[in-house]
Amino acid sequence: MAKRVLMTGNEALGEGAIRGGCDCYFGYPITPQNELTAYMARHMPDHDRTFIQSESEIAAINMVFGASVAGARSMTSSSSPGVSLKQEGMSYLAGCCLPALIVNVMRAGPGLGDITPSQADYFQATRGGGHGDYRTVVLTPATVQEMHDFAAEAFDIADRYRNPVMILTDGRLGQMMEPLTLWDKEAAPPAKPWALTGAAKRIKRTIRSYYAGRVPENNARIQATLRKIEQNEVRFETYMMDDADIMLVAFGTAARLCRGAVDCVRADGIRAGLLRPQTVWPFPHEAIAGYCDQLKTVLTVEMNAGQMVEDVRLAVEGRTPVRFYGTIGGDVPSVADVVEQIRLLTTGSES
Amino acid sequence: MSEIALYTRPQSLEDVSMHYCPGCGHGIVHKLIAELMDEMDLRDKTVAVAPVGCSVIAYEYWDVDCTEAAHGRAPAVATGIKRFRPDAFVLVYQGDGDLASIGIAETIYAANRGENFTTIFINNTIYGMTGGQMAPTTLPGQVTTTSPTGRDVATMGYPIRMCEIYDTLEAPSFIARTMLDSPGGIRKTKTLIRKAFEAQVAGQGFSVVEILSPCPTYMRMDPIQAMKHIKDKVSEYFPVKIFRDRTAE
């Protein structure tokens, strides 16, 4: 029977990655994700797997690249400033069609910012982040259970498409404790007939993104993969949407608060509901668009100055007014704050 | 009359034209590596890492599994490969800008962890691929496009001696500097690369051979002058010697 445990989000994520078949972890210290690195340092050796505390974020992502080249399920984790440093390596992973898991436990920016939780790396995460045309699959857990489950599943997604996958979360989810059920499926990594193993009894293999004169060909291959991901991997959850005429859209920590706010205003007869993207790339455009006919307003709630709201507007295409409420610089809204925003919408005042 | 082949192309070297300039050292070193892969039976288990620089498409010249790496990051990439596949023979090939400038952190830390792979380091005192800019190893007074009146050590610093830095670390098993100044120098270079390969095969940890190599195009010399320059000037600043050899232990 599946085991129930109490863990922090960061540790649950680490355990999920181990159960998902993570062969190699490489990381560098940064708050608020240190519990994850420490968890991997403690537990990867138990499974005869590789843990290295790298000399830098840049080294870590390139170790991930190397392990992936060799066929491993490999990952790194960091927080916002560190993830900025990893962008070059992520671009190379995407350009070379290599699977990997990158975890961003977001904190406030720009610059050194603060160690407080934030969602301000949405643009970086969903637009590729590094140079060149590419995207990473971006999973956005909202519970410690999802931190765990998404980490376990991330390697399957990465291997299926040979594309990097990111888990985009924040310091609050990383450091809070919740009960969860441990992943109990056996990891089943696919054969990797492209991996570098030494060319015994076969022709050599080359892994590269450098194709002087033939880059369009490589990029077309990547784009075709991204279209498949868009078709197959959109994930979202709805709450109280059947009769809703106000739809909240939020992910991660902000979505938890919105759920609470929906419960509060429903008690007063306000028909609010929530759509919570569990992937922000690919984004649930169609699901959001599908609700437009029943809605008076969409309210997007984020812990940033307004980033995902642009994707919501692209989904809605002007058919419904889209409002935004956000907290910036590491502040986290309260349920009461969100309730107030919903009430303002219903009384005709604008936020 | 029957023909006797005294020398043939190594099997681990592809039968293609290389893009290197006339008199460049890369082709020579590629060939030495391929000969040793044949002689030491390494081809089938080699995973090589190509750098960014003139040798960026080294994977088109060796008949082995090979990956690219971002500029300077080859030692980190090789770390990932070797940790997951400890039975592979992992070869890292880097130039001076890649190894000693943008990638110096990865260079030092992989060596310091004693990662069990071999680095072949081509030091030709110049950035060749980008058109002759000042390298970390550019000699004092050397004219480049970014030191047009010569490297001024007062503002641009001194050339970095990497073997001497490696030699401060406990973990490396084999550290040597050699030069492509003559047929004798080429033979000596092959001997040292063999030792570095042997160190890895024996599991002794990080091994590196720095090779002072001609770049006639950006040394702005003919190939013979460039080789003579290596012997007379470059090796004066970068002494050619074996810094450490634990292969006998």
Coordinates of C-alpha atoms in Angstrom, one line a residue, chain A residues 23-24 26 50-56 58-60 62-73 88-89 92 95-96 98 195-211 214, chain B residues 14 43-49 52 56-71 73-85 88 102 105-110 113 115 129:
Chain A
D23 CA 20.4 8.9 -12.0
C24 CA 22.4 12.1 -11.5
F26 CA 24.1 18.3 -9.7
T50 CA 25.5 10.4 -8.6
F51 CA 25.3 13.5 -6.5
I52 CA 27.8 16.4 -7.0
Q53 CA 27.8 19.7 -5.4
S54 CA 29.1 21.7 -8.4
E55 CA 31.4 24.7 -8.4
S56 CA 28.7 26.9 -9.9
I58 CA 26.8 26.9 -14.8
A59 CA 28.9 23.8 -14.1
A60 CA 25.8 22.1 -12.6
N62 CA 26.6 21.4 -17.9
M63 CA 27.1 18.3 -15.8
V64 CA 23.3 17.7 -16.4
F65 CA 24.0 18.1 -20.1
G66 CA 26.9 15.5 -19.9
A67 CA 25.0 13.0 -18.0
S68 CA 22.0 13.3 -20.4
V69 CA 24.4 12.9 -23.3
A70 CA 25.4 9.6 -21.8
G71 CA 21.8 8.5 -21.4
A72 CA 21.2 9.3 -17.7
R73 CA 18.1 10.8 -16.2
E88 CA 22.8 29.0 -21.5
G89 CA 23.0 25.3 -20.6
Y92 CA 22.1 23.8 -25.4
G95 CA 19.3 22.6 -29.2
C96 CA 20.8 19.2 -28.8
L98 CA 18.4 16.3 -24.6
A195 CA 22.9 8.3 -26.3
L196 CA 26.7 8.3 -26.3
T197 CA 27.9 5.0 -24.9
G198 CA 31.1 4.3 -26.9
A199 CA 30.6 3.2 -30.5
A200 CA 31.3 -0.5 -30.1
K201 CA 29.8 -2.5 -32.9
R202 CA 28.0 0.4 -34.4
I203 CA 28.6 3.7 -36.3
K204 CA 29.5 6.7 -34.2
R205 CA 26.9 9.1 -32.7
T206 CA 27.2 12.8 -32.5
I207 CA 25.3 15.2 -30.2
R208 CA 25.3 18.8 -31.4
S209 CA 23.4 21.9 -31.9
Y210 CA 26.0 23.5 -34.2
Y211 CA 24.9 22.9 -37.8
R214 CA 21.6 23.3 -41.5
Chain B
E14 CA 37.7 10.0 -40.5
R43 CA 37.8 3.7 -30.0
D44 CA 34.9 1.5 -29.0
K45 CA 34.5 2.9 -25.6
T46 CA 35.4 6.5 -26.2
V47 CA 33.0 9.4 -25.6
A48 CA 34.7 12.6 -26.6
V49 CA 33.8 16.2 -25.9
V52 CA 34.0 25.8 -28.9
V56 CA 34.4 22.9 -32.6
I57 CA 33.7 20.2 -35.2
A58 CA 36.3 17.7 -34.0
Y59 CA 33.4 15.2 -34.0
E60 CA 33.5 15.2 -37.8
Y61 CA 37.2 14.1 -37.7
W62 CA 37.3 11.3 -35.1
D63 CA 35.3 8.1 -35.7
V64 CA 34.0 8.0 -32.1
D65 CA 30.9 9.0 -30.1
C66 CA 31.3 12.7 -29.4
T67 CA 29.2 15.6 -28.1
E68 CA 29.6 19.3 -28.3
A69 CA 29.8 21.5 -25.2
A70 CA 29.1 25.1 -24.5
H71 CA 32.1 27.4 -24.6
R73 CA 32.1 23.9 -20.2
A74 CA 33.6 20.7 -21.6
P75 CA 35.1 19.6 -18.2
A76 CA 31.6 19.8 -16.6
V77 CA 30.0 18.0 -19.5
A78 CA 32.8 15.3 -19.2
T79 CA 32.1 15.0 -15.5
G80 CA 28.5 14.2 -16.2
I81 CA 29.4 11.6 -18.8
K82 CA 32.1 9.9 -16.8
R83 CA 30.1 9.8 -13.5
F84 CA 27.2 8.0 -15.3
R85 CA 29.5 5.9 -17.5
A88 CA 33.7 4.9 -20.9
I102 CA 35.7 31.4 -20.1
A105 CA 36.3 27.5 -13.2
E106 CA 35.1 24.2 -14.7
T107 CA 38.7 23.4 -15.7
I108 CA 40.0 23.8 -12.1
Y109 CA 37.2 22.1 -10.3
A110 CA 37.0 19.0 -12.5
R113 CA 37.7 16.5 -8.0
E115 CA 37.5 13.4 -12.4
M129 CA 38.1 30.8 -34.8

